[in-house]
Amino acid sequence: MSAKLELLSRNLQKHLGGRIAGMQTALGEITVDVDAALYPDVMPTLRDEPELAFEQMIDLCGVDYSTYGDGRWQGRRFAVVVHLLSIARNWRVRVRCFAPDDDFPAVPSIVPVWNSANWFEREAFDLFGIVFPGHDDLRRLLTDYGFIGHPFRKDFPVSGHVEMRYDPEQQRVVYQPVTIEPREMTPRIIREKNYGDVENG
Amino acid sequence: MADIQNYSINFGPQHPAAHGVLRMVLELDGEVVVRADPHIGMLHRATEKLAETKTWIQALPYMDRLDYMSMVCNEHAYCRAIERMLGIEVPVRAQYIRVLFDEITRILNHLMFIGSHGLDVGAMTMMLYACREREDLMDCYEAVSGTRWHAAYYRPGGVYRDLPDGMPQYKESKWKNGAKLKKFNEARSGTFLDFLQDFVARFPKLLDDYETLLTDNRIWKQRLVDVGIVPPERALQLGFSGPMLRGSGFAWDLRKKQPYAVYDRLDFDIPVGRTGDCYDRYLVRMNEMRQSNRILQQCIDWLRANPGPVLSDNHKVAPPRRADMKSNMEGLIHHFKLCSEGVHVPEGQVYSAVEHPKGEFGVYVISDGANKPYRLKIRSSGYAHLSAMGEMARGHMIADVVALMGTIDIVFGEIDR
């Protein structure tokens, strides 16, 4: 671990201390797990504390862990992952917050802390159905007007549920159930450790 | 007196200044924008979801199709993410080639920027000049990858192949023959690097020409100066990056601050704006092209002097050479495994960001150890920039909305993904 990463990890421990659920360092990056209840409390600290100084929210995305490791996943299903960047201190951190309820995933909004979160939260709502209480304009963003479902959830088929075509009789565009068969060209495989007697085989 | 109400107009989804498919609902008070609400997603192809159904390598060509104005920079972020998770080393020559192409792409992108920005604001000449220079650079793309746009040239572990020894030449035709044909083919008679060297040598002069057309042009300044001012603290809040952030006065460039590839060995400067208006962002981008040209020169010199491998020799990740595959059993097996099952990336997550011509382009991947990504998230700079459109446009005239759209340098491939 480089000196900078060590300092960041120390500062995070110092200022967030008991408020974080876990902290991992891997591949030169720090991931902090935060409970949804403490999330609105932790985020302003990350921005305002001069020893952390994360002025920028670079990315926010939803993750659906339901099929992780072909069903190995034990924890909650939906998470929101936030990437923060400090320009003053030139470091990054990743904050992960699991939504407590799988059936109605909700994570507090961080738009008041970083305004750039606005569209990112709308996207996570649109694609994963994660609700952000405190967001005042939580509309769909990327999908079609009137779209039903949350397409990036793992139980949503890649080919979708409806397709669109021009109907010459009605002389307008109509929606109908998809007519294409789902197919998989390359199966998804997770090999056991040391498969073929090599690392990372 | 008549009761005057605000009214809304629909800008797009088909509009020549929308740079693609943007629908924007503008609420106007006379000619002044009160509220701008961009509706995006018309080009949404769910790249991230598609990538979950493809092997790591199969998903790579999708990256070209994100920001289709700066193709290989997207690939760079993706390849770096995979390389970091696998922990493989990229040969130095491949890193130089990547930097070379990143900078070619930066020039390509910025040329398109001044061309289309000019076109939006009413300076049509720029587009024609920009396309003339883009032609040469796209020939470079074609020479190394066979395609002019969607190169799929960067691979995990290096680049697909080394720079070619020759450039494609113009053939004799009714329009190009005799002395004219000879003139066209003059720079193409040598190697790829000779051709690029020729471009690098004449490009600063061409940039000066563009500057005489635009920089002190009265109309250009009237349209850009003091339009869309973003103060530094707002630029941070709104998640700006790249030239948009530098235009507001931050000397922030990932190539310098968090160097990747071989940027730490190269000498270049970061242009910074002062007021954060459209004009400053234009100046920043013009200056970036000069800096890119400097980087190109350094890369050319290094690449001429240092031959070597361009693809990792770890055949669990990068395919073996064609000849090995034909004569060597092990090579054949590696090739078969790579092309059928693909690479298994160890479990973990990584966020890899590059300084894309438009800002910070990041790829966040989660792997559960399979031959396909578990989750791929693409962080595109244009997305954050466009989300600030409402704030930037408020209080401006409706004609300035077009100038703002130009200054953001939006490409819907990366915004809608």
Coordinates of C-alpha atoms in Angstrom, one line a residue, chain A residues 9-151:
Chain A
S9 CA -7.1 5.0 5.2
R10 CA -5.9 6.5 8.5
N11 CA -7.9 9.7 7.9
L12 CA -11.0 7.7 7.0
Q13 CA -10.7 5.7 10.2
K14 CA -10.1 8.8 12.2
H15 CA -13.1 10.8 10.9
L16 CA -15.6 8.1 10.2
G17 CA -14.5 5.6 12.8
G18 CA -17.5 3.8 14.1
R19 CA -19.8 5.1 11.4
I20 CA -18.5 2.7 8.7
A21 CA -19.5 -0.9 8.5
G22 CA -16.3 -2.0 6.8
M23 CA -13.3 -0.9 4.8
Q24 CA -11.3 -2.9 2.2
T25 CA -8.2 -2.0 0.3
A26 CA -7.6 -3.7 -3.0
L27 CA -5.9 -2.9 -6.3
G28 CA -4.8 0.5 -4.9
E29 CA -8.4 1.6 -4.1
I30 CA -10.3 1.9 -0.8
T31 CA -13.8 0.7 -0.5
V32 CA -15.9 1.9 2.4
D33 CA -19.1 0.2 3.3
V34 CA -21.7 2.4 5.0
D35 CA -25.1 1.5 6.4
A36 CA -28.1 3.2 4.8
A37 CA -29.0 4.8 8.1
L38 CA -25.6 6.5 8.6
Y39 CA -25.1 7.2 4.9
P40 CA -26.6 10.8 4.9
D41 CA -24.4 11.5 7.9
V42 CA -21.2 10.1 6.5
M43 CA -21.3 11.7 3.1
P44 CA -21.2 15.4 4.3
T45 CA -18.2 14.5 6.5
L46 CA -16.4 13.1 3.5
R47 CA -16.9 16.4 1.6
D48 CA -16.4 18.9 4.4
E49 CA -13.6 17.4 6.5
P50 CA -10.4 19.1 5.2
E51 CA -8.4 15.9 5.9
L52 CA -10.6 14.0 3.4
A53 CA -11.8 16.9 1.2
F54 CA -13.8 14.9 -1.4
E55 CA -15.2 17.9 -3.3
Q56 CA -16.3 15.9 -6.3
M57 CA -18.8 13.1 -6.7
I58 CA -17.5 11.4 -9.9
D59 CA -19.9 8.5 -10.2
L60 CA -22.9 6.9 -8.6
C61 CA -24.3 3.6 -9.8
G62 CA -26.6 0.9 -8.7
V63 CA -25.6 -2.7 -8.5
D64 CA -27.8 -5.8 -8.3
Y65 CA -25.9 -8.6 -6.5
S66 CA -28.6 -11.2 -6.8
T67 CA -26.8 -13.6 -9.1
Y68 CA -23.2 -12.7 -8.0
G69 CA -21.0 -15.8 -8.1
D70 CA -23.8 -17.9 -9.4
G71 CA -25.9 -17.5 -6.3
R72 CA -23.1 -17.4 -3.8
W73 CA -24.1 -14.0 -2.6
Q74 CA -25.4 -13.9 1.0
G75 CA -26.0 -10.2 1.7
R76 CA -28.5 -7.7 0.6
R77 CA -29.5 -7.5 -3.1
F78 CA -29.1 -3.8 -4.1
A79 CA -26.3 -1.5 -3.5
V80 CA -25.4 2.0 -4.4
V81 CA -21.8 2.6 -5.2
V82 CA -20.4 6.1 -5.1
H83 CA -17.0 7.2 -6.4
L84 CA -15.6 10.3 -4.9
L85 CA -12.6 12.3 -5.9
S86 CA -10.6 14.9 -4.0
I87 CA -9.0 17.5 -6.2
A88 CA -7.2 19.2 -3.4
R89 CA -5.7 16.0 -2.0
N90 CA -5.7 14.0 -5.3
W91 CA -7.2 10.7 -4.0
R92 CA -10.3 8.7 -4.5
V93 CA -12.6 6.6 -2.4
R94 CA -15.4 4.2 -3.2
V95 CA -18.4 4.2 -0.9
R96 CA -20.9 1.3 -1.0
C97 CA -24.2 1.4 0.7
F98 CA -26.6 -1.5 0.6
A99 CA -30.3 -0.9 0.5
P100 CA -31.8 -2.4 3.6
D101 CA -35.0 -3.7 1.9
D102 CA -34.7 -6.0 -1.2
D103 CA -38.3 -5.5 -2.2
F104 CA -38.4 -1.8 -1.9
P105 CA -34.7 -0.7 -2.2
A106 CA -34.2 2.8 -0.9
V107 CA -31.1 4.8 -0.1
P108 CA -31.1 8.4 1.0
S109 CA -30.3 10.9 -1.7
I110 CA -27.0 12.8 -1.7
V111 CA -28.0 15.5 -4.2
P112 CA -27.8 18.2 -1.4
V113 CA -24.2 17.2 -0.7
W114 CA -23.1 16.9 -4.4
N115 CA -25.4 18.3 -7.0
S116 CA -23.8 16.1 -9.6
A117 CA -25.6 13.2 -8.1
N118 CA -28.9 14.3 -9.6
W119 CA -28.8 12.5 -12.9
F120 CA -26.8 9.6 -11.5
E121 CA -29.5 8.9 -9.0
R122 CA -32.2 9.2 -11.6
E123 CA -30.3 6.7 -13.7
A124 CA -30.0 4.2 -10.7
F125 CA -33.7 4.6 -10.1
D126 CA -34.5 4.1 -13.7
L127 CA -32.3 1.1 -14.3
F128 CA -32.5 -0.7 -10.9
G129 CA -35.5 0.7 -9.2
I130 CA -33.6 2.0 -6.3
V131 CA -35.5 4.9 -4.7
F132 CA -33.7 7.9 -3.3
P133 CA -35.8 9.7 -0.6
G134 CA -34.8 13.3 -0.6
H135 CA -34.4 13.6 -4.4
D136 CA -37.0 16.1 -5.6
D137 CA -37.1 15.1 -9.3
L138 CA -36.8 11.3 -9.4
R139 CA -38.1 10.7 -12.9
R140 CA -37.0 8.1 -15.4
L141 CA -34.1 9.2 -17.5
L142 CA -32.7 6.7 -20.0
T143 CA -35.5 4.4 -20.8
D144 CA -38.5 5.1 -23.0
Y145 CA -41.4 7.3 -22.0
G146 CA -43.9 4.9 -20.3
F147 CA -41.3 2.1 -19.9
I148 CA -42.3 -0.6 -17.4
G149 CA -39.7 -2.4 -15.3
H150 CA -36.1 -1.8 -14.3
P151 CA -33.9 -3.1 -17.1

